[in-house]
mmCIF file of C-alpha atoms (C1' of nucleotides) in Angstrom:
data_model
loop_
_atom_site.group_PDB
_atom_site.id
_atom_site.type_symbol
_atom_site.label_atom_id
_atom_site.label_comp_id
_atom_site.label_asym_id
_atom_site.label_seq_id
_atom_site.Cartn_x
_atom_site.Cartn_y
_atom_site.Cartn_z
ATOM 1 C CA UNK L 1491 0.000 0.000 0.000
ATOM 2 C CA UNK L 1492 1.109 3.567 -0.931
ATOM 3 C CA UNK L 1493 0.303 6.824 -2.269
ATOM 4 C CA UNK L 1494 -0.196 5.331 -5.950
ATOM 5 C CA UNK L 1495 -3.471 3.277 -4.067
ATOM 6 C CA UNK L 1496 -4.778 5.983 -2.492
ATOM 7 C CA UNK L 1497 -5.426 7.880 -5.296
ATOM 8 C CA UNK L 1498 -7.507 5.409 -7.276
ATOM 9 C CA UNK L 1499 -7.488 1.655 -7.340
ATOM 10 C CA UNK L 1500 -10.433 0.211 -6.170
ATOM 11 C CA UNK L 1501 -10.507 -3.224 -3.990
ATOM 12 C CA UNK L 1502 -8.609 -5.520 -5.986
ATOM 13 C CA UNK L 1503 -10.954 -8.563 -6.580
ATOM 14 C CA UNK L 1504 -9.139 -11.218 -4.724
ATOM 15 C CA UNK L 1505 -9.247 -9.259 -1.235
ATOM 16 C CA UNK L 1506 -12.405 -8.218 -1.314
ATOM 17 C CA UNK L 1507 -13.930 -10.559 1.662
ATOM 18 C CA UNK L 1508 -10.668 -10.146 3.384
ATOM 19 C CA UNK L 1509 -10.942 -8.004 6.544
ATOM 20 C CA UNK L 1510 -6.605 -8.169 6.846
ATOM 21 C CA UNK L 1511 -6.775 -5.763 3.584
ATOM 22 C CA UNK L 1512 -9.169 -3.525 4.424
ATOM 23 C CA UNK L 1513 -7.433 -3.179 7.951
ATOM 24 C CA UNK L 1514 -4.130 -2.533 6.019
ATOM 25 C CA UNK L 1515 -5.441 -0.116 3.717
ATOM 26 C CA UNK L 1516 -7.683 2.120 5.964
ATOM 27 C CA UNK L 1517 -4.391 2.032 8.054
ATOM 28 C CA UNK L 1518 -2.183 3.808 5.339
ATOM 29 C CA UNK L 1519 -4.822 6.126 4.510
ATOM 30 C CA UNK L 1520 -5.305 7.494 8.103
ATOM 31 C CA UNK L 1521 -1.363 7.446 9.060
ATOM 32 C CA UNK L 1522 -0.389 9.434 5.479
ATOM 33 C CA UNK L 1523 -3.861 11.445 6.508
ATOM 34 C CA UNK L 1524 -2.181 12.037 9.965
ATOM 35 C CA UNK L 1525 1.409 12.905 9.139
ATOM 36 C CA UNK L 1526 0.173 15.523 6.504
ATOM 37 C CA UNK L 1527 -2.097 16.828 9.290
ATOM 38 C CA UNK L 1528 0.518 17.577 11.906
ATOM 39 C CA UNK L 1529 3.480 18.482 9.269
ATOM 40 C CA UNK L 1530 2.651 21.904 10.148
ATOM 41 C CA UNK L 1531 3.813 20.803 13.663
ATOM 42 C CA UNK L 1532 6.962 19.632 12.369
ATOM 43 C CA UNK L 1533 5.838 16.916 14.505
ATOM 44 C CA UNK L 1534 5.610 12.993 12.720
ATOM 45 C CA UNK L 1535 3.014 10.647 14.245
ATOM 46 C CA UNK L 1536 5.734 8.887 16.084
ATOM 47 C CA UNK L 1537 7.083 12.213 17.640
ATOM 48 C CA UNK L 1538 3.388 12.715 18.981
ATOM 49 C CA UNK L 1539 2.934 9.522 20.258
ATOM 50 C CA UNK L 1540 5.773 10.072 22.473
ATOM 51 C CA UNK L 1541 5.066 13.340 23.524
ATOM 52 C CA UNK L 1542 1.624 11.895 24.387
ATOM 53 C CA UNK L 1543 2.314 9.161 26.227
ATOM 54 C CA UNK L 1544 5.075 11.066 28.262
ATOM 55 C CA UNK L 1545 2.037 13.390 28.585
ATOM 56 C CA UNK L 1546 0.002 10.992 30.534
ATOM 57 C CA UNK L 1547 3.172 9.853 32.474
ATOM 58 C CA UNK L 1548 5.341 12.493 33.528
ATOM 59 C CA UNK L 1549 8.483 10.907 34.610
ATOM 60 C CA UNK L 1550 8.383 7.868 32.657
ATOM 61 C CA UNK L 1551 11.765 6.525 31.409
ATOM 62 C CA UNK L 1552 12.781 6.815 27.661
ATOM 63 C CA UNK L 1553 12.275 2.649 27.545
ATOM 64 C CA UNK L 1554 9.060 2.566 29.460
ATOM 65 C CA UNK L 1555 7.637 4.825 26.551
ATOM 66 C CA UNK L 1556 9.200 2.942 24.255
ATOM 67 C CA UNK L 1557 8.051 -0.510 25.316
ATOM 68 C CA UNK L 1558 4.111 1.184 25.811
ATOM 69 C CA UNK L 1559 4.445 1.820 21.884
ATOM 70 C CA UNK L 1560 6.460 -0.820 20.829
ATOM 71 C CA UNK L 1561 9.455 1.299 19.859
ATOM 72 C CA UNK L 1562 12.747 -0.634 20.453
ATOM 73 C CA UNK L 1563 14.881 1.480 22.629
ATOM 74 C CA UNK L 1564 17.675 1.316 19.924
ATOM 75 C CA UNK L 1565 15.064 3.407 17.698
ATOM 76 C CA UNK L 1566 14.087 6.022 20.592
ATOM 77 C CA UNK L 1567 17.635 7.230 21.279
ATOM 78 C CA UNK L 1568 17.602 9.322 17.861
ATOM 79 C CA UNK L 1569 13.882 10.401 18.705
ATOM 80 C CA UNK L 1570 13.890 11.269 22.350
ATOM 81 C CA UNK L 1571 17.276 12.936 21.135
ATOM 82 C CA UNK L 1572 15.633 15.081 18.533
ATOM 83 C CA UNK L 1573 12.623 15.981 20.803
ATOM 84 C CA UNK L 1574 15.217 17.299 23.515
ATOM 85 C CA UNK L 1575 16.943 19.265 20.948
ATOM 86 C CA UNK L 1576 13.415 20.603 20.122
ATOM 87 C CA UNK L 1577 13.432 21.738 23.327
ATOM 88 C CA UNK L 1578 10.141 19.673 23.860
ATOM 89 C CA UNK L 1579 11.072 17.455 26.603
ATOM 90 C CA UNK L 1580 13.348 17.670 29.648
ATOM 91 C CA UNK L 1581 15.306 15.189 30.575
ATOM 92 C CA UNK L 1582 15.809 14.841 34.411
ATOM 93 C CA UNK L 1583 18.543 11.375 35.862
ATOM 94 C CA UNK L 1584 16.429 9.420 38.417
ATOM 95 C CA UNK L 1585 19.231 6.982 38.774
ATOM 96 C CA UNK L 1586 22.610 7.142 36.657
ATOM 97 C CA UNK L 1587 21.605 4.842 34.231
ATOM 98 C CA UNK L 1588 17.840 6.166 33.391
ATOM 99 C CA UNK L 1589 16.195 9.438 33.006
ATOM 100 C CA UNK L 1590 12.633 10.654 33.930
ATOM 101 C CA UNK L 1591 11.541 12.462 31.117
ATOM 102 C CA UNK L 1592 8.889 15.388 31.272
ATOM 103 C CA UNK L 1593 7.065 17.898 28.777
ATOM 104 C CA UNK L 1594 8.504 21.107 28.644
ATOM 105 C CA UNK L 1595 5.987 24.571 28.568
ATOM 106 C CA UNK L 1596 6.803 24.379 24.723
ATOM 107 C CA UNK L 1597 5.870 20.161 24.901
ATOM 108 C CA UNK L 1598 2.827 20.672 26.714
ATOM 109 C CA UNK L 1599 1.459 23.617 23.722
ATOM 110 C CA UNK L 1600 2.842 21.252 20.724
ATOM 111 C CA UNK L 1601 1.235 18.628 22.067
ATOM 112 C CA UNK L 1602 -2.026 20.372 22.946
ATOM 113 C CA UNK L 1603 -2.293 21.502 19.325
ATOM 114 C CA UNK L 1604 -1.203 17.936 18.070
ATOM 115 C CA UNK L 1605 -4.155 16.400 20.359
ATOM 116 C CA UNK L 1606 -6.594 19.313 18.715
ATOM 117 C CA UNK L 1607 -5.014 18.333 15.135
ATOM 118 C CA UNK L 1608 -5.370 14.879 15.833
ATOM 119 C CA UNK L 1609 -8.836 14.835 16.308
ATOM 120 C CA UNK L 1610 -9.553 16.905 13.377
ATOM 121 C CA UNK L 1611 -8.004 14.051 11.735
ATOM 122 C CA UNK L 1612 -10.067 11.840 12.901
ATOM 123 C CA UNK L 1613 -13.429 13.516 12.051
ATOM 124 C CA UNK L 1614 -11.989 14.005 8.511
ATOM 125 C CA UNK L 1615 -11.152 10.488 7.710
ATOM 126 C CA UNK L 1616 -13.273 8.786 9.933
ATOM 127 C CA UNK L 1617 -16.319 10.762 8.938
ATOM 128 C CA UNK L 1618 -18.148 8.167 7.195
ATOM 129 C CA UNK L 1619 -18.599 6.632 10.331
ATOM 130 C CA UNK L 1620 -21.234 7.029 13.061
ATOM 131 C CA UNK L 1621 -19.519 7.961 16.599
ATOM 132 C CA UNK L 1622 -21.118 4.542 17.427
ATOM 133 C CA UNK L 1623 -20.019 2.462 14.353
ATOM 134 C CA UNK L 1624 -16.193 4.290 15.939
ATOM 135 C CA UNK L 1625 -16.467 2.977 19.156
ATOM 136 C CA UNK L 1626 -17.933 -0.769 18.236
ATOM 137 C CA UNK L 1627 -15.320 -1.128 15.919
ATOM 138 C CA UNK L 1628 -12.250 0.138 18.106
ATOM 139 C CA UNK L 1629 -13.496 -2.273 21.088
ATOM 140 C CA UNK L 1630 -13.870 -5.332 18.373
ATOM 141 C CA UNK L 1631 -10.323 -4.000 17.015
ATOM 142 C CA UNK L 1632 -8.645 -4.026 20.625
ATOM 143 C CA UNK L 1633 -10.107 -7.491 21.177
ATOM 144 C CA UNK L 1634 -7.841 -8.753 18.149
ATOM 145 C CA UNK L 1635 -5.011 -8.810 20.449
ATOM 146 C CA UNK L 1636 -6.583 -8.404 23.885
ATOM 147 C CA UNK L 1637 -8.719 -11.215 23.753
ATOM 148 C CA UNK L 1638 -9.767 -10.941 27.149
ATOM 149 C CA UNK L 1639 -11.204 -7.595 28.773
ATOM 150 C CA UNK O 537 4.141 -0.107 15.847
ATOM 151 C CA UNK O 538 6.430 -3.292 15.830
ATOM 152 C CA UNK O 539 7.672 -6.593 17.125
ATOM 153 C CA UNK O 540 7.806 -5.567 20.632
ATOM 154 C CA UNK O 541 4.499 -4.057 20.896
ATOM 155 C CA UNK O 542 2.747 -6.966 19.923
ATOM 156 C CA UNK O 543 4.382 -8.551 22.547
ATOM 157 C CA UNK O 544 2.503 -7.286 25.710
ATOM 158 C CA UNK O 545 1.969 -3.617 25.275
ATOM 159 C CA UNK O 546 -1.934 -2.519 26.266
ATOM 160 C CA UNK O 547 -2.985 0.640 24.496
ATOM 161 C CA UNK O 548 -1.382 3.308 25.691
ATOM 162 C CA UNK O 549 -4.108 5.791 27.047
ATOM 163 C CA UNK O 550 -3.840 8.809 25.302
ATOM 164 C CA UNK O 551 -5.152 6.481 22.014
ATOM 165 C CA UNK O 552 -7.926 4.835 23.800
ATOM 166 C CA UNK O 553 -10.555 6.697 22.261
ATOM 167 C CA UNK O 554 -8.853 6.982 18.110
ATOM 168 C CA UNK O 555 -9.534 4.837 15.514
ATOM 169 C CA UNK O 556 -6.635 5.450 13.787
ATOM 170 C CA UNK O 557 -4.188 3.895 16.415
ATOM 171 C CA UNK O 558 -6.810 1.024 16.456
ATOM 172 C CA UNK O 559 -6.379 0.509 12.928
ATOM 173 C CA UNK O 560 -2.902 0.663 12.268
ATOM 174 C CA UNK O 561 -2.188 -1.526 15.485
ATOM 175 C CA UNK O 562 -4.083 -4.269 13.789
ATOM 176 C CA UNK O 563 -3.242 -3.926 10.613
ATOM 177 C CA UNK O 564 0.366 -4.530 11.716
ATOM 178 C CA UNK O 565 -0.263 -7.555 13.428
ATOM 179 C CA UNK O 566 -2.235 -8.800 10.741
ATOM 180 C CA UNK O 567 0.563 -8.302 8.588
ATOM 181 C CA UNK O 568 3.218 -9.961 10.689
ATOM 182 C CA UNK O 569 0.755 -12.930 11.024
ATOM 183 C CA UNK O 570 0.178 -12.945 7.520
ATOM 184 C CA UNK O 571 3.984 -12.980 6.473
ATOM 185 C CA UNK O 572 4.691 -15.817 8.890
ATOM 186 C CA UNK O 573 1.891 -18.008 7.666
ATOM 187 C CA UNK O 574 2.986 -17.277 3.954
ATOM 188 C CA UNK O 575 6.734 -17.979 4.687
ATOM 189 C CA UNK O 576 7.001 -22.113 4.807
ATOM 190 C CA UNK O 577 5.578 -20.830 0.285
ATOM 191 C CA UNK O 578 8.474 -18.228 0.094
ATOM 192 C CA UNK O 579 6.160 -16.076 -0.453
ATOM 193 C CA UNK O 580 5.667 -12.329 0.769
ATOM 194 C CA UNK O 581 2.455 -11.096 1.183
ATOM 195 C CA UNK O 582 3.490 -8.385 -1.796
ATOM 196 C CA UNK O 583 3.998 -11.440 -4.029
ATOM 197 C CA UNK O 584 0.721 -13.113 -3.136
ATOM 198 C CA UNK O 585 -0.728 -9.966 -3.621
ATOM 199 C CA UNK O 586 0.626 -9.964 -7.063
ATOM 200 C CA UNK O 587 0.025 -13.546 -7.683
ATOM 201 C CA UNK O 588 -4.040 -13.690 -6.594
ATOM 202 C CA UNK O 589 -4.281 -10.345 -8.856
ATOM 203 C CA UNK O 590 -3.146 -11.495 -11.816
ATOM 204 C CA UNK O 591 -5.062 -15.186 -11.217
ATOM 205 C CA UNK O 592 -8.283 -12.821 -11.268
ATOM 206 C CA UNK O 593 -7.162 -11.024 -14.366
ATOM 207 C CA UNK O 594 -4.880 -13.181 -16.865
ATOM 208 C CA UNK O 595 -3.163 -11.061 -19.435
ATOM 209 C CA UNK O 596 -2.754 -7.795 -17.387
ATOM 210 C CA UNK O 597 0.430 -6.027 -17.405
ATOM 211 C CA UNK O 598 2.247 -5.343 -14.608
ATOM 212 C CA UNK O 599 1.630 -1.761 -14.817
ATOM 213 C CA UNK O 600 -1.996 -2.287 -14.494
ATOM 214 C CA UNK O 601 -1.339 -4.611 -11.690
ATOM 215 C CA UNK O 602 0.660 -2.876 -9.980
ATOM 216 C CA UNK O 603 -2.015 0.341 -9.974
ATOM 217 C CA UNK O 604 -4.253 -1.991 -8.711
ATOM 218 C CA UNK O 605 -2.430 -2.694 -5.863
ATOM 219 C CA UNK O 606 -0.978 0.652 -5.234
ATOM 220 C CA UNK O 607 2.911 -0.324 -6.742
ATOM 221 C CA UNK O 608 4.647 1.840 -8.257
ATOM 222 C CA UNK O 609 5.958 1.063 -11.528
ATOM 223 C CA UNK O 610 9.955 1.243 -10.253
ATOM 224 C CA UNK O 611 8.713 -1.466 -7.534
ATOM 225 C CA UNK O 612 7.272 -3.591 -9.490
ATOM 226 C CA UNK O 613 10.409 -4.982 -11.597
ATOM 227 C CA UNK O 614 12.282 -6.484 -8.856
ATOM 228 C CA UNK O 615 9.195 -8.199 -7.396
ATOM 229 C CA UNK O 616 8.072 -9.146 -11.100
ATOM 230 C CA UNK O 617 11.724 -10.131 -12.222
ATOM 231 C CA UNK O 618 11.643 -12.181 -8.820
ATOM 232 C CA UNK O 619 8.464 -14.152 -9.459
ATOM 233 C CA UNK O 620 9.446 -14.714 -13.105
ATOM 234 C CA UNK O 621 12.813 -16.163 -12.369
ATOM 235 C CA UNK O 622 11.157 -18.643 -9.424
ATOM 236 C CA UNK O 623 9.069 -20.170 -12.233
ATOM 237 C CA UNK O 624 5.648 -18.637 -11.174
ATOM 238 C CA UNK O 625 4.559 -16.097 -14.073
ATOM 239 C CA UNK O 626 4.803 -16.309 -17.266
ATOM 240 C CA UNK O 627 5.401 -13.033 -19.590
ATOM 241 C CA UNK O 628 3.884 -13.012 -23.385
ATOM 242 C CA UNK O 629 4.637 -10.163 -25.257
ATOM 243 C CA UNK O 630 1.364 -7.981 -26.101
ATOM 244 C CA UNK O 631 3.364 -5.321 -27.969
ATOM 245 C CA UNK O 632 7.046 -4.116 -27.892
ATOM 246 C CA UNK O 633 6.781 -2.074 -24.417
ATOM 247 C CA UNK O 634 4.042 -4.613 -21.891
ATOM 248 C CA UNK O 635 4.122 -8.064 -21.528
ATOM 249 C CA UNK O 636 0.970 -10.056 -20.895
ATOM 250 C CA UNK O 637 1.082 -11.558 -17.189
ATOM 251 C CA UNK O 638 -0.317 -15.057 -16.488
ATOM 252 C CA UNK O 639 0.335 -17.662 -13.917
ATOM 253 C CA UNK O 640 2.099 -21.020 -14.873
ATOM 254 C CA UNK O 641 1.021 -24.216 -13.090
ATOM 255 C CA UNK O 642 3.413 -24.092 -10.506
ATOM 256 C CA UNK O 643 2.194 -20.169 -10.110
ATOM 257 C CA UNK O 644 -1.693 -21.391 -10.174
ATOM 258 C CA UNK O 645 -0.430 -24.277 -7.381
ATOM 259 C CA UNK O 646 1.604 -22.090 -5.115
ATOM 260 C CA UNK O 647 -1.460 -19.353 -5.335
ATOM 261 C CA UNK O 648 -3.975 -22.030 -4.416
ATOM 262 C CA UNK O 649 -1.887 -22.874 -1.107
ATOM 263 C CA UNK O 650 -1.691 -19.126 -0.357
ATOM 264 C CA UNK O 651 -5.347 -18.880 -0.421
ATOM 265 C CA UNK O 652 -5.800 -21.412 1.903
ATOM 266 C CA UNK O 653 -3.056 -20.170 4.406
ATOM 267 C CA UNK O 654 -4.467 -16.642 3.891
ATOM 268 C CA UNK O 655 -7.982 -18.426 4.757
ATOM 269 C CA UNK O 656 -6.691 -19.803 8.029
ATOM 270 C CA UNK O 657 -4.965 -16.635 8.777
ATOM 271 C CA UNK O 658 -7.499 -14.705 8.552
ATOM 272 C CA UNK O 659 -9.591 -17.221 11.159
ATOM 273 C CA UNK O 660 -6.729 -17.243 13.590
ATOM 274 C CA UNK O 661 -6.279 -13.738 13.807
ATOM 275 C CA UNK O 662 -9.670 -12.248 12.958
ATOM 276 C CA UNK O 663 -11.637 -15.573 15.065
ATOM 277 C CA UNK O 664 -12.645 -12.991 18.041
ATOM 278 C CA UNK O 665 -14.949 -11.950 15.460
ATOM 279 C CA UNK O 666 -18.315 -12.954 14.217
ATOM 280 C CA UNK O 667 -18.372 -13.524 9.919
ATOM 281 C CA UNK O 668 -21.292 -11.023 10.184
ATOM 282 C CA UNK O 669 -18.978 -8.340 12.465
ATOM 283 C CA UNK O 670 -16.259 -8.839 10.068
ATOM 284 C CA UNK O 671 -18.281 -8.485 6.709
ATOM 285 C CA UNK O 672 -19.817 -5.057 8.805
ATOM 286 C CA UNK O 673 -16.194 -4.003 9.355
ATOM 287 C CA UNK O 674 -15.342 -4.295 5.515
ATOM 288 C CA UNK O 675 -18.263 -2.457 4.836
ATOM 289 C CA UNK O 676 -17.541 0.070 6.496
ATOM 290 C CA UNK O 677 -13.678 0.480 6.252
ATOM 291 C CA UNK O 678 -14.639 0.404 2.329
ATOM 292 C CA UNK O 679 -16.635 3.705 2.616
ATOM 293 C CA UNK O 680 -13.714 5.461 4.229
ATOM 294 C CA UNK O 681 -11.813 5.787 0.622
ATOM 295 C CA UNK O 682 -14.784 5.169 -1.182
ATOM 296 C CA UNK O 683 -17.451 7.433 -0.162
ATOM 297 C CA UNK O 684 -19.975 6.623 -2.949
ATOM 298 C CA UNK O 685 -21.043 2.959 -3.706
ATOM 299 C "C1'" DT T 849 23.942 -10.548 35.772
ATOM 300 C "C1'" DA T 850 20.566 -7.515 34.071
ATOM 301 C "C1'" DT T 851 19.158 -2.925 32.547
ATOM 302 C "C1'" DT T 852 19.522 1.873 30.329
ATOM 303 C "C1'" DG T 853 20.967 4.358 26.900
ATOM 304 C "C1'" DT T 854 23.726 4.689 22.870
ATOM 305 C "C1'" DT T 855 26.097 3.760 18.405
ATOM 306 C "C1'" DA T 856 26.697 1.342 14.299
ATOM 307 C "C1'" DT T 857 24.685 -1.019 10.910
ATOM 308 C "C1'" DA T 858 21.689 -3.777 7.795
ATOM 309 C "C1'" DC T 859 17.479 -4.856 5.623
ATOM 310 C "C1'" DT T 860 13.036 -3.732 3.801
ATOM 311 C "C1'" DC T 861 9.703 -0.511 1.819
ATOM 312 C "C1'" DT T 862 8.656 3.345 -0.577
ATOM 313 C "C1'" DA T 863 9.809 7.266 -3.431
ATOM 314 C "C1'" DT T 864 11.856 10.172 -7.304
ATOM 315 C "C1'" DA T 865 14.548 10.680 -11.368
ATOM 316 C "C1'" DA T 866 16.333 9.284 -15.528
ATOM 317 C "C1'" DC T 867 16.966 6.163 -19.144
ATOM 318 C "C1'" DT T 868 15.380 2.817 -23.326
ATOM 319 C "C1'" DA T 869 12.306 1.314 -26.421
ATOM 320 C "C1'" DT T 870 8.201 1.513 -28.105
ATOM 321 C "C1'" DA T 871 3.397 3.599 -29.211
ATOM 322 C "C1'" DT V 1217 4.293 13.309 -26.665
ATOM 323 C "C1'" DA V 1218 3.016 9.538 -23.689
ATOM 324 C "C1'" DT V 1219 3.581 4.836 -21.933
ATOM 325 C "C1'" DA V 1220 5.978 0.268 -20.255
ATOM 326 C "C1'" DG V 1221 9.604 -1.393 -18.224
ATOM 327 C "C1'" DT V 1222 13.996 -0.858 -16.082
ATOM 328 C "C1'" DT V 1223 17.884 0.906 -13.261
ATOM 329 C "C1'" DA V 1224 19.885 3.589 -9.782
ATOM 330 C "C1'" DT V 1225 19.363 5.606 -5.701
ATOM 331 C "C1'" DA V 1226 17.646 8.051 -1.559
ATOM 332 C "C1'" DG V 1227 14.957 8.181 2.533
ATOM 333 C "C1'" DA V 1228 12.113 6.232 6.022
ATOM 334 C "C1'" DG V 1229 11.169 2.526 9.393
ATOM 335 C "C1'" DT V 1230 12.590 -1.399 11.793
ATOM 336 C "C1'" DA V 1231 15.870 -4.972 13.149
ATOM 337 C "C1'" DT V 1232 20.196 -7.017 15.563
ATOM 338 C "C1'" DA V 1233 24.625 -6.675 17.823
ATOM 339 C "C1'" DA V 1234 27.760 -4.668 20.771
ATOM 340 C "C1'" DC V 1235 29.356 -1.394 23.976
ATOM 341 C "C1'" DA V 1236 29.707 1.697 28.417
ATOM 342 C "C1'" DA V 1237 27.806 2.935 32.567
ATOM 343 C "C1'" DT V 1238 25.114 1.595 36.222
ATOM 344 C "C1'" DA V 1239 22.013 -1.366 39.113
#
DNA sequence: TATTGTTATACTCTATAACTATA
DNA sequence: TATAGTTATAGAGTATAACAATA
């Protein structure tokens, strides 16, 4: 899947009872949706997830975010270095190896507008969809891999 | 989204509530599941992709499949080239630029297994989910990048 | 010994550009 | 002039391995 497929091609034939497809396709669409939407940010998804999640847990350490997202801690050096640099986050040593990390003024109002871009987003490519039809299908989504809950 | 998050990782809370997250958090465990279940064929999902399209439509080009798909043109060769040299496709000459694509028996025979892998696949990982929840879901992830219809 | 953060690196996917040969 | 196929290549994203510092 790529831009080429979002501009025209319709359901090729041989996926079109397969849920997996549709799954992967809707996917691309919202994420290339997404990173145009916060460009303006300078801000990629990944950066926002970060910022959001750190957000919700002040003090975390650089691999607890990373493990919540599934970002291997090789991969959120560069990122968590590029967000400091930013000046977004603050970086504070809670022992000498790790380091609580903390929006900055700067992080909190990036990540305020990224939240109201976000769900601007949402509304835009998710439209189609009755708030209802949203919620059913993100709890029948989340059982995919939480089968129990 | 990768390896380690489909390891244990719940989602994180600031993405309870979006689709999107929902969506591409699937769709990436789909596609992991997927390329493990096609790997005993040496087959990527890409190639069976490829394969099942042309099976539907003998005698396209591989331009034509690959807008169908959402390939680009410069992709396509290597993965074309690829399926070509393992014996799968066959390429006829419909004028001097395109080639007609078709499947040769061992192409038709490897395609058949893939369908049935992709079959069971799509029980294993999608089984939480009713046939008539599932056939709702592709309904509606259809209308989000195809409004009309 | 195990963990945190880092660096280096490799592989895959996707993208653009440029070329050829044909139409 | 446009199209089909190819080649080269660049940029993401994701993966493993290895290291230093610390627990």
């Amino acid at each position: 899947m790529n831009k080429a497929s979002q501009r025209l091609a319709p359901v090729p034939d041989p996926f079109n009872g397969m849920l997996g497809y549709h799954l992967r396709r809707s996917s691309v669409i919202a994420m290339t949706d997404l990173a145009e939407s916060l460009a303006p940010l300078k801000l990629k998804p990944v950066e926002y997830s970060i910022l959001s999640t750190i957000a919700f847990h002040p003090g975390s350490t650089q691999s607890e975010v990373g493990k919540a997202l599934g970002i291997l801690r090789a991969n959120m050096a560069p990122i968590i270095a590029t967000l400091t640099k930013k000046g977004l986050i603050d970086r504070e040593p809670v022992d000498g190896r790790s380091q609580a990390l903390r929006l900055s003024a700067a992080g909190h109002a990036v990540c305020r507008r990224a939240l109201n871009i976000t769900r601007e987003h949402e509304e835009r490519v998710f439209g189609a969809l009755s708030p209802a039809a949203r919620t059913r299908m993100i709890a029948q989504l989340r059982a995919l891999w939480q089968p129990r809950s």
